[in-house]
Coordinates of C-alpha atoms and ligand atoms in Angstrom, one line a residue:
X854 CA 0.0 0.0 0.0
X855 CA 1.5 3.1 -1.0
X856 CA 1.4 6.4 1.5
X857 CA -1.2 8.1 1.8
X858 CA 0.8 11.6 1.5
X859 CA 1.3 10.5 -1.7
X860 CA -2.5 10.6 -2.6
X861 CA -3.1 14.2 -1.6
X862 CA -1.5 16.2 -4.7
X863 CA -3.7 13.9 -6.7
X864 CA -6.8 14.4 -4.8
X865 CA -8.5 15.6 -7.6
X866 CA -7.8 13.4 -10.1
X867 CA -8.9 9.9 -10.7
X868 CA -6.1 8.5 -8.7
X869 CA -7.8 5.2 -6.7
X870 CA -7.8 5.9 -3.3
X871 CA -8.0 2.4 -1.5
X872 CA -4.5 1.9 -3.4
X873 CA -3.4 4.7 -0.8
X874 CA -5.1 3.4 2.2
X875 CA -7.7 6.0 2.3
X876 CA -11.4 4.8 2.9
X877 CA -12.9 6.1 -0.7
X878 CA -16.8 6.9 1.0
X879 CA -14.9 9.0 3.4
X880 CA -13.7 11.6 0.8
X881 CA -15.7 14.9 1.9
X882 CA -15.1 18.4 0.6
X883 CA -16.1 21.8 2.3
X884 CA -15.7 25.0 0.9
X885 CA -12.2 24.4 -0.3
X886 CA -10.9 22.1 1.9
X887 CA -11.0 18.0 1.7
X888 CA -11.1 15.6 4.9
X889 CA -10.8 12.0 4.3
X890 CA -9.9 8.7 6.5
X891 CA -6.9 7.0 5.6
X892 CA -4.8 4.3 7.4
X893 CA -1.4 4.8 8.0
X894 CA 1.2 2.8 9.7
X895 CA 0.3 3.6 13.7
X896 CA -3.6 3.3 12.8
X897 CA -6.4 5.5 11.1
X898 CA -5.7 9.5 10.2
X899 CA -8.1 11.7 10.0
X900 CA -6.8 14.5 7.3
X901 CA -7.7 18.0 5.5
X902 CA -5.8 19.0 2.7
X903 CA -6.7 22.8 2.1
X904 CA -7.2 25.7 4.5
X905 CA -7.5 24.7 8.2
X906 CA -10.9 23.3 9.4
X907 CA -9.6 23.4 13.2
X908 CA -8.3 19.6 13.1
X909 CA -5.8 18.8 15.7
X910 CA -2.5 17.6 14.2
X911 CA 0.1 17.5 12.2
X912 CA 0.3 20.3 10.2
X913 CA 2.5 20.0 6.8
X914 CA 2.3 21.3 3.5
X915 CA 2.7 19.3 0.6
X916 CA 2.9 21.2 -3.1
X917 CA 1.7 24.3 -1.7
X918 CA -1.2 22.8 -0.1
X919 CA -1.7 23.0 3.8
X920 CA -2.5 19.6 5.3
X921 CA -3.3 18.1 8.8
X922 CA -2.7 15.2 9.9
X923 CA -4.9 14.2 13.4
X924 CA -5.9 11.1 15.3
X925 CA -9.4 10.1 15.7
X926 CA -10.0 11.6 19.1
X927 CA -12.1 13.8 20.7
X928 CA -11.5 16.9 19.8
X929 CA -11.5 15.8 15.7
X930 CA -14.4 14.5 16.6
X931 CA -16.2 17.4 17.8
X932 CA -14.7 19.4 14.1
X933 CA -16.2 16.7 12.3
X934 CA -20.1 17.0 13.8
X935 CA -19.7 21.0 14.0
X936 CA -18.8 20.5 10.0
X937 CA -21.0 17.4 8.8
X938 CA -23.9 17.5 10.5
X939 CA -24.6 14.1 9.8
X940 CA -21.6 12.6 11.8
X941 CA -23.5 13.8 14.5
X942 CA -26.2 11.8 16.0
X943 CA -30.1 13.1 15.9
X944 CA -33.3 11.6 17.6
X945 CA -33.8 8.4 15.1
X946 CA -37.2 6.9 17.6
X947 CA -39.7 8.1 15.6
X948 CA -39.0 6.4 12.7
X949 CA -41.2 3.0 12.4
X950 CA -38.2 1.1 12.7
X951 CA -35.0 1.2 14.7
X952 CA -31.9 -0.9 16.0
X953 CA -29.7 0.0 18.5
X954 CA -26.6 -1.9 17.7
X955 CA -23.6 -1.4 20.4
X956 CA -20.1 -1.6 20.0
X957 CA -18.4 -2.6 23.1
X958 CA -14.7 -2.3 21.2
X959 CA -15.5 0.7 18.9
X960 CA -14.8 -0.9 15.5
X961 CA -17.9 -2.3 14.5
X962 CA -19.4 1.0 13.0
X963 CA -19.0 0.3 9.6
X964 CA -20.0 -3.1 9.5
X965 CA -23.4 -2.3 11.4
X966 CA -23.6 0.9 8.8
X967 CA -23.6 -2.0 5.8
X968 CA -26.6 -3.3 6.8
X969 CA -28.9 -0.5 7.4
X970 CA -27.7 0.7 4.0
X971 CA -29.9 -2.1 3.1
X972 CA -32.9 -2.1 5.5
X973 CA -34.9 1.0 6.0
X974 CA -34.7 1.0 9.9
X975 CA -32.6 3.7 11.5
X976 CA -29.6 2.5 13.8
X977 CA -28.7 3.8 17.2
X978 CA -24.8 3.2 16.6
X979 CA -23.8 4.2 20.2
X980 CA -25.7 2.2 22.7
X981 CA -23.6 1.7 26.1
X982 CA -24.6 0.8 29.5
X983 CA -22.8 2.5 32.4
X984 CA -21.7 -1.3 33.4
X985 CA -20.1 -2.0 30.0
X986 CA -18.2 1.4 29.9
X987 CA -16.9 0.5 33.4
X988 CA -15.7 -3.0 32.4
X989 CA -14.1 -1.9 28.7
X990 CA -12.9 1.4 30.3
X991 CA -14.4 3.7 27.7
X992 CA -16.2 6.6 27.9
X993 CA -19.6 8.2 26.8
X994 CA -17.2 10.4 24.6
X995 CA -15.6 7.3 23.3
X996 CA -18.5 5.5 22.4
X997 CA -20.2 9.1 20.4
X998 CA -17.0 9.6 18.8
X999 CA -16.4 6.1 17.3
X1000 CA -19.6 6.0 15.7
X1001 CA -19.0 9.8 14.3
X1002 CA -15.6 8.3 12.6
X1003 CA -17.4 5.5 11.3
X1004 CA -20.2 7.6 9.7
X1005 CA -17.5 9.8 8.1
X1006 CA -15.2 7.1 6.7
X1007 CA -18.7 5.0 5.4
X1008 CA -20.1 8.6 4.1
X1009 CA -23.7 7.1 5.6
X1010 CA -25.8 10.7 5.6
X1011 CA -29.1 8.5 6.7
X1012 CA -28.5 9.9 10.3
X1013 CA -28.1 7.7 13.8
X1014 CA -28.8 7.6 17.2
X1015 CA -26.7 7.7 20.2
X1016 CA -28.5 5.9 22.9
X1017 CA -26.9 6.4 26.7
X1018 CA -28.4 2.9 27.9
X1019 CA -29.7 1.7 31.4
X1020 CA -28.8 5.2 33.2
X1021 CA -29.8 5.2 36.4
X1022 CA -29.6 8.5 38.1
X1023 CA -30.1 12.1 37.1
X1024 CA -26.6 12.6 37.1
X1025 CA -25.8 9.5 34.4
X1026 CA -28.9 11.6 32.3
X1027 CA -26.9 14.8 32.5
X1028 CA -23.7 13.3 31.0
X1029 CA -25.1 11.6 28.6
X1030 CA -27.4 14.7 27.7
X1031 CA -25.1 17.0 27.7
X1032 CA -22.4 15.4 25.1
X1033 CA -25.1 15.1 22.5
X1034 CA -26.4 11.8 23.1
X1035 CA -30.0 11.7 21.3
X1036 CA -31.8 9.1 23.5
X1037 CA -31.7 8.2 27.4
X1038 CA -33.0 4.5 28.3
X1039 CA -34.0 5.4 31.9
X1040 CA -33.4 2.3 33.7
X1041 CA -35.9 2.5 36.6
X1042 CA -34.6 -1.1 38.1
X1043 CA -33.2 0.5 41.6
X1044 CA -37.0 2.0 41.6
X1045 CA -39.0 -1.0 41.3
X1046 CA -39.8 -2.7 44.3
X1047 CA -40.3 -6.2 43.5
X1048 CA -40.9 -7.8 46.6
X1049 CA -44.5 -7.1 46.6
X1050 CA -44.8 -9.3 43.7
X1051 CA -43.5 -12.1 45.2
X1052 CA -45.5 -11.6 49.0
X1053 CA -48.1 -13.6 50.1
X1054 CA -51.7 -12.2 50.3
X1055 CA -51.9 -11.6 54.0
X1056 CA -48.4 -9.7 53.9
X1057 CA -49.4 -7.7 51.0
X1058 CA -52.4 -6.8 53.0
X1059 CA -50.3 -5.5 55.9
X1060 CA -48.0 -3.6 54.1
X1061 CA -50.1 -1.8 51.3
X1062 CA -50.5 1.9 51.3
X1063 CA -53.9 2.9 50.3
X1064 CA -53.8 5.0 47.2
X1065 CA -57.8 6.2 47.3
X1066 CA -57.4 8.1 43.6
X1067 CA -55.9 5.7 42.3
X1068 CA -58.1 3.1 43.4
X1069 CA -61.6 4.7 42.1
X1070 CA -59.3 4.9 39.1
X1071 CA -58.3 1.6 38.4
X1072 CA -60.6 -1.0 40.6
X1073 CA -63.6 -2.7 38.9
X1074 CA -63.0 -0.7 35.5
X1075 CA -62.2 -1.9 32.1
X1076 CA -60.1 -0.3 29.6
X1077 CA -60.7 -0.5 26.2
X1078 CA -57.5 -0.4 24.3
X1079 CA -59.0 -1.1 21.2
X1080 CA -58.0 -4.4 19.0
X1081 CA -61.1 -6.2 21.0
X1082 CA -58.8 -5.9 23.8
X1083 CA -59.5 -4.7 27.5
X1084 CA -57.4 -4.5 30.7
X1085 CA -58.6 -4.8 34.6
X1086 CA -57.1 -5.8 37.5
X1087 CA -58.1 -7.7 40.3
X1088 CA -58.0 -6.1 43.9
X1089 CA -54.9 -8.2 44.7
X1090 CA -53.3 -7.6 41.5
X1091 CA -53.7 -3.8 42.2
X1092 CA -52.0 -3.3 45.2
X1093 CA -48.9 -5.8 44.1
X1094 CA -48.8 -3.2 41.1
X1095 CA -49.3 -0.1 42.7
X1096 CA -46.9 -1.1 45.5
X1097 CA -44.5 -2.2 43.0
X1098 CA -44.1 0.6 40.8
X1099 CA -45.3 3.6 42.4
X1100 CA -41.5 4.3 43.0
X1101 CA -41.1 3.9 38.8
X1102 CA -43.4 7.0 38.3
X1103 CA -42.2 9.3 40.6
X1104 CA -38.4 8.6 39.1
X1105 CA -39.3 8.6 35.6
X1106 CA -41.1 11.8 36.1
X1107 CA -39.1 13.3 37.9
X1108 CA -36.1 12.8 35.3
X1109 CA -38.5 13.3 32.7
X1110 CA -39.6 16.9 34.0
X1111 CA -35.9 17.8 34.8
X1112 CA -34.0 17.2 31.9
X1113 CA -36.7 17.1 29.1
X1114 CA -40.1 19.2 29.5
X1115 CA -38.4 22.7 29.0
X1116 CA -36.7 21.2 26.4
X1117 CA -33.5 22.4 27.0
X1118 CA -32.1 18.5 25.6
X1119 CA -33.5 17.3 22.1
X1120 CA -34.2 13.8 22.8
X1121 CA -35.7 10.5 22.5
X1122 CA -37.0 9.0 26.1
X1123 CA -37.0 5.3 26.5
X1124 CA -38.6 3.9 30.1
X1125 CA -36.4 0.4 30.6
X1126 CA -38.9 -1.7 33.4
X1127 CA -37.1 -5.0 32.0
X1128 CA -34.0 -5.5 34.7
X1129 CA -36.1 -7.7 36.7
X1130 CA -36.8 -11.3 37.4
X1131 CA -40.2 -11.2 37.5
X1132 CA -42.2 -10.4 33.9
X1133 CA -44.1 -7.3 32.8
X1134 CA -47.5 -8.1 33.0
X1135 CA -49.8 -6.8 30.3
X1136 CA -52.0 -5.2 32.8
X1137 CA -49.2 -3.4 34.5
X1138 CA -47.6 -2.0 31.6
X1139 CA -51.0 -0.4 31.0
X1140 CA -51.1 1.1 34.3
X1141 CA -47.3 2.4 33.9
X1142 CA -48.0 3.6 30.3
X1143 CA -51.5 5.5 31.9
X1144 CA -49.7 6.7 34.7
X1145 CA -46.8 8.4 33.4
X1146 CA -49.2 10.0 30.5
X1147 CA -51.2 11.2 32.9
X1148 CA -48.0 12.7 34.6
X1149 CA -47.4 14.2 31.0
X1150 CA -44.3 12.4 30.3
X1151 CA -43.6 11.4 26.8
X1152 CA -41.8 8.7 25.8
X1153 CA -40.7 7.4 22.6
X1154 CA -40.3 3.4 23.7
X1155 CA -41.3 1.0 26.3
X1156 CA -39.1 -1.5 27.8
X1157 CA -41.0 -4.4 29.4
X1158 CA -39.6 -7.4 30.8
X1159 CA -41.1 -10.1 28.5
X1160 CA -41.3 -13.4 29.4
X1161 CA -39.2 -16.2 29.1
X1162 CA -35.1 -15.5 29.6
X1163 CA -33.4 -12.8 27.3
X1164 CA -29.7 -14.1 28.1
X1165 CA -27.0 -12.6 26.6
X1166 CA -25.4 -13.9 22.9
X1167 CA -27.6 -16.9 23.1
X1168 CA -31.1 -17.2 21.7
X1169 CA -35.0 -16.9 23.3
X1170 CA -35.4 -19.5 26.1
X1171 CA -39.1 -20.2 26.8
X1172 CA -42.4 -20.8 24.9
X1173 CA -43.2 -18.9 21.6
X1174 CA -46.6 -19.2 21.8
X1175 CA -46.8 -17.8 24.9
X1176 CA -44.2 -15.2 24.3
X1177 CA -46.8 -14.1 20.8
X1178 CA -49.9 -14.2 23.1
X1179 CA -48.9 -11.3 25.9
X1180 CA -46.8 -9.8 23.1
X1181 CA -50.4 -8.7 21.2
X1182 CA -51.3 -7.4 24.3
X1183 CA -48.7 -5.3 25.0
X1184 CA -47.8 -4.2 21.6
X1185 CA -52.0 -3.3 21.5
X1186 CA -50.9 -1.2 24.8
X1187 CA -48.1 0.5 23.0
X1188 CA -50.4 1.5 19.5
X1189 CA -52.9 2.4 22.1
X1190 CA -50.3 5.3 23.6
X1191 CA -48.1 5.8 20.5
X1192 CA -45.2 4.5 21.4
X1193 CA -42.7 1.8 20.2
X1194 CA -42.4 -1.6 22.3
X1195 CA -37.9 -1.6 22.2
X1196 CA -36.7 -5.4 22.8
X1197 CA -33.5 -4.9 24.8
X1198 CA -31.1 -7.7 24.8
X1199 CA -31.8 -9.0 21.1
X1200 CA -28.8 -10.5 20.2
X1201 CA -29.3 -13.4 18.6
X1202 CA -32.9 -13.7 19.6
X1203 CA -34.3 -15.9 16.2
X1204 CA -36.5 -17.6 17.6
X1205 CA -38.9 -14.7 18.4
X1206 CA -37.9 -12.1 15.8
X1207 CA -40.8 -12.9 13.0
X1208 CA -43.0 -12.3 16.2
X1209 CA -41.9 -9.1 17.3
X1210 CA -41.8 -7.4 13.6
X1211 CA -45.3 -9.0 12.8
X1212 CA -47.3 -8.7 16.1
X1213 CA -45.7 -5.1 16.8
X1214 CA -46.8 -4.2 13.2
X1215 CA -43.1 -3.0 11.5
X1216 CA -42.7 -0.9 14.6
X1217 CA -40.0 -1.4 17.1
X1218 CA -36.7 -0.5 18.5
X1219 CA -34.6 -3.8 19.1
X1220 CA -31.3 -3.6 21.1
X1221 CA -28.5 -5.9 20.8
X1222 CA -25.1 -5.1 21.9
X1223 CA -22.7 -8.1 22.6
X1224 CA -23.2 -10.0 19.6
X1225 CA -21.1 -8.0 17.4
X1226 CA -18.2 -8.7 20.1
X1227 CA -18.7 -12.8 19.7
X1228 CA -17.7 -11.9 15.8
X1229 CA -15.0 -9.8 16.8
X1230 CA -13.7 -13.3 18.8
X1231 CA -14.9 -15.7 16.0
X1232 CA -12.8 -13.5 14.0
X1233 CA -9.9 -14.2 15.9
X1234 CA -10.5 -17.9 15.9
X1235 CA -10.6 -18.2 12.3
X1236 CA -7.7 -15.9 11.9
X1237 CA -5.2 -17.0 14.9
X1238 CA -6.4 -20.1 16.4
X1239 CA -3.3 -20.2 18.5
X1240 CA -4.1 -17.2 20.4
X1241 CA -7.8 -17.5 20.7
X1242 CA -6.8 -20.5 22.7
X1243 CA -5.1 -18.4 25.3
X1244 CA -8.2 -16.2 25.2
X1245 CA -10.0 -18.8 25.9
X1246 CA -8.2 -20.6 28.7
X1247 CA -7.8 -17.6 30.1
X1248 CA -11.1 -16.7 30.0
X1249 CA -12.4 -20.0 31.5
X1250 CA -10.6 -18.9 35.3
X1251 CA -12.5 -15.8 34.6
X1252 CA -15.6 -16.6 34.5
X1253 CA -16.4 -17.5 38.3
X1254 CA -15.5 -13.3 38.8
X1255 CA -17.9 -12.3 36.0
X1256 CA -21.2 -14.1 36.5
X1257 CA -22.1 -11.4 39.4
X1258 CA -22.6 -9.0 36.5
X1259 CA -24.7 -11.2 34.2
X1260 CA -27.6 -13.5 34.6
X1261 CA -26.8 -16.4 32.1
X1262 CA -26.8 -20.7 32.3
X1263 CA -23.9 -21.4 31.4
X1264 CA -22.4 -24.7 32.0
X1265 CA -18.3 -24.4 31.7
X1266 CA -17.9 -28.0 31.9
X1267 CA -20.2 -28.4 28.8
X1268 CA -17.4 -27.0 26.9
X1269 CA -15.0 -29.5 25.3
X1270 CA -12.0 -28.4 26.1
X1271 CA -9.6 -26.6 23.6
X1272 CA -6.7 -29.0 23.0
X1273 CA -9.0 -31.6 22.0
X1274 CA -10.4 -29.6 19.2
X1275 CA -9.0 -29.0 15.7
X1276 CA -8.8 -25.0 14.5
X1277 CA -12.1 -25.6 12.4
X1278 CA -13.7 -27.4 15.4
X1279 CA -12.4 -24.1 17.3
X1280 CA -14.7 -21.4 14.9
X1281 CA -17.6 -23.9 15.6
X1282 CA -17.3 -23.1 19.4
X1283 CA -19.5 -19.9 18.2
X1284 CA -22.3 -21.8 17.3
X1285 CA -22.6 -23.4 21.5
X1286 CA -24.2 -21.4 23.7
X1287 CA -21.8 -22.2 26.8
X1288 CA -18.8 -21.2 25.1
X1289 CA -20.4 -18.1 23.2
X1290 CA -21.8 -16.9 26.7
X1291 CA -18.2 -17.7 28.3
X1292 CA -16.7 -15.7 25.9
X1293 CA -19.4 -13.1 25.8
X1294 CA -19.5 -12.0 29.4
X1295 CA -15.7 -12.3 29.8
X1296 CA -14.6 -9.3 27.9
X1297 CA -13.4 -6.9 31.2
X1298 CA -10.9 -9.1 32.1
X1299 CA -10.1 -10.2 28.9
X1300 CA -9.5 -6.6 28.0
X1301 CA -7.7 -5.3 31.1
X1302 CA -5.3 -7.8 31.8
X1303 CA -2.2 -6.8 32.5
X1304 CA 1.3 -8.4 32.9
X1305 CA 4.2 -7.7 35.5
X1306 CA 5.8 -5.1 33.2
X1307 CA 1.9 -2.9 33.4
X1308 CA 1.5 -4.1 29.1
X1309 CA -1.6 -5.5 28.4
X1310 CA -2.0 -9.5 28.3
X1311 CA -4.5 -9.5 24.6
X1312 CA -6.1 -6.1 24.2
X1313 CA -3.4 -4.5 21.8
X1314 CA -2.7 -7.8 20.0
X1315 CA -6.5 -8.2 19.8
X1316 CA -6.9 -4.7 18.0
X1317 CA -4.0 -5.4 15.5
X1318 CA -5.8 -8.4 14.7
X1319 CA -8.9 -7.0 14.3
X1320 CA -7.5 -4.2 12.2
X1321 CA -5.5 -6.2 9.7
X1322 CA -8.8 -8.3 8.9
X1323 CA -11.4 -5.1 9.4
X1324 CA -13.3 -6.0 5.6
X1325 CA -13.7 -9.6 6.9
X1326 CA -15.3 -8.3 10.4
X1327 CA -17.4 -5.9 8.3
X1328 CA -18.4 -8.7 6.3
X1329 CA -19.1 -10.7 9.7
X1330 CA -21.2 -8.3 11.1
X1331 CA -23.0 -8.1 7.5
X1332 CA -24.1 -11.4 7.6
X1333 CA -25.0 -11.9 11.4
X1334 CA -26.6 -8.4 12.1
X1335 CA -28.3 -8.8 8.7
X1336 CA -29.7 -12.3 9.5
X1337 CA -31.5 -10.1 12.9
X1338 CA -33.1 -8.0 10.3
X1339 CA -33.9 -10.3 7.9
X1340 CA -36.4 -11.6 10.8
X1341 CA -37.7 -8.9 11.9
X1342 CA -39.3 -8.3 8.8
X1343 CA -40.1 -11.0 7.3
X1344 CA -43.3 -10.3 8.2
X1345 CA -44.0 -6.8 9.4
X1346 CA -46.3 -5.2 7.4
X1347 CA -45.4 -1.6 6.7
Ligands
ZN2370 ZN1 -32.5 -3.7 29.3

């Protein structure tokens, strides 16, 4: 590959970029200036040729033009939305269709952008949790700014969201707010008092708190919510509910009234009820959904915990039909309101996807985050079998440490072990659900581990790898991500 440098005197001729390592879809021109993402030797460059756009850089001149050469950090981050507004992310909820797709690593932007250049929903390329920024050691910023590089170096003008997921106080809302991020997913877990659904009778008796409004409200009444659908609840089913989530409404209103009814922030709202063990039922979502319209909090999606086990990388566990029956309730709920029923925790969920995009009618937000990091893995399987096998021993002692982060199954002894498997058998480890969820919920120590000398044990070797073979992880993601979507509508209607 010839140097890049070499490209920029030709920049207007018909000179092939990609045989100077710059990304051709990320050659954009303003006013008289070019910018364009190229790889050089210590990684990605972001670059103008022409007078300065305030990159931070290198500054040389070659045949009379003035050039910079920067990283892709922050701060070139932050020229790139001010100039191209549609690096920058923008309130993506509305649309009928929507995916939030997150990228634990911060390379899987242009693979994800592949496939929505071929569906018609609108993807929410940064998606992180609080608890997966603390176990990768990235930040909010981090996350924003990888999917503004990728938009730039895929030119994708479509526009994306940046979702800051499962926040749980007002002060996780205000970060996340305040860099740009276009949607909060309040995660009102810490609110939700789920003992009372699990009391017996007499005890729920003792400890209820009358509520005489809501009451005359809610006992012996039937709401229509069209479809031939109605919702009551039964006396006992009242109090568990009100006793439950009367904590839910006064935080998601109270966030909501803060940080979004003067409209000071532009965007989306998502209410997250699904961290729990115990399943929304239809009858309480209605009740939440009432309650907080009544408090005159919009909201673009509804979280609810469905039933059956969401785990992560591995697909639906529990009964389908029973899964579609309370799903036409709730998604009744949702049309009822106008707003979206969002799926959190999608990865890999095929056996309910046809469901959800034909009972929800086309319209729904689907999150899936970790998937894309099992490809990153598989990649490295395929690619250097010898070291995945040292991930992979490595990450069987961790796995004791990480299962207080993550509900999941899995059964280490299920997994033959390495040395007894050949390097094809090794790729087909992907397709098991005990080694894909060992390898799935292993990535904080896999990533932080350090030697004696303070270097890192895989995470800079993993990187190179993944950069030498990025087309065949952007291919990877193609495929898998695209198989999601390919479910999803297979049967939605509009
Ligand atoms: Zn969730």
């Amino acid at each position: 590959m010839k140097d890049f440098k070499e490209f920029i005197p030709l920049l207007h001729s018909k000179a092939d970029p990609v045989s100077y390592g710059v990304y051709p879809l990320s050659v954009h021109t303003i006013k008289k200036t070019t910018l364009f993402i190229a790889k050089s030797k210590e990684g990605k460059v972001i670059v103008s040729a022409g007078p300065s756009v305030n990159l931070v850089g290198e500054k040389i001149v070659i045949e009379g033009t003035e050039v910079v050469i920067g990283e892709l950090n922050h701060e070139n981050a932050k020229v790139l939305r001010a100039l191209f507004p549609f690096t920058a992310p923008k309130k993506v909820l509305s649309a009928a269709r929507t995916i939030g797709v997150g990228d634990r690593l911060g390379i899987a932007g242009p693979g994800h952008i592949r496939v929505f250049e071929k569906y018609d929903a609108y993807p929410v390329l940064a998606q992180q949790s609080v608890r997966e920024l603390t176990l990768t050691n990235r930040t909010f910023e981090d996350v924003l700014d990888a999917a503004t590089f990728a938009v730039f170096q895929e030119g994708y003008k479509k526009g994306y969201g940046a979702d800051g997921d499962h926040l749980k106080t007002e002060k996780e809302v205000e970060t996340a707010l305040s860099l740009g991020f276009s949607m909060i997913t309040l995660d009102c877990s810490e609110h939700m008092h789920n003992e009372f659904e699990l009391m017996n009778k007499d005890e729920l008796d003792r400890t209820y708190i009358r509520f005489d409004e809501l009451e005359q409200k809610y006992l012996n009444k039937d709401f229509d919510i069209g479809e031939g659908l109605t919702v009551s609840f039964s006396e006992e089913e009242f109090k568990r509910m009100v006793m439950t989530y009367k904590d839910v409404l006064e935080f998601a209103s109270f966030i909501y009234d803060k940080f979004f009814i003067t409209g000071s922030y532009d965007a989306d709202f998502e209410i997250s009820i699904d961290e729990t063990s115990t399943p929304t039922t239809p009858a309480e979502h209605f009740f939440i959904a009432n309650e907080l319209i009544a408090r005159k909090v919009k909201f673009a999606t509804l979280a609810p915990r469905f039933c059956g086990e969401f785990q992560k990388g591995v697909d639906y566990i529990g009964d389908t039909d029973q899964f579609e029956r309370e799903l036409k309730v709730h998604a009744a709920i949702a049309r009822h309101f106008s707003y979206k029923l969002s799926l959190h925790s999608g990865s890999d969920k095929f056996r309910i996807f046809e469901i959800f995009g034909r009972i929800t009618r086309g319209n729904f937000h689907v999150k899936t985050a970790g998937t894309n990091y099992l490809e990153a893995m598989k990649l490295v399987a395929m690619k250097d079998p010898a070291f995945y096998r040292k991930i992979h021993a490595f990450a069987l002692t961790a796995f004791d440490e990480v299962t207080k982060y993550y509900h999941v199954t899995t059964d280490i002894t299920r997994i033959p072990p390495v040395d007894t498997l050949d390097d094809q058998q090794l790729v087909k480890l992907f397709e098991h659900n005990d080694s894909r969820q060992l390898i799935h919920i292993t990535y904080g120590p896999i990533l932080n581990k350090k030697d004696e000398n303070g270097s890192f044990v895989f995470k800079d070797a993993l990187y190179a790898l993944w950069n030498t073979y990025e087309q065949l992880y952007s291919e990877l993601l193609f495929r898998h991500i695209g198989r999601h979507l390919h479910q999803l509508y297979r049967h939605c209607q509009n």
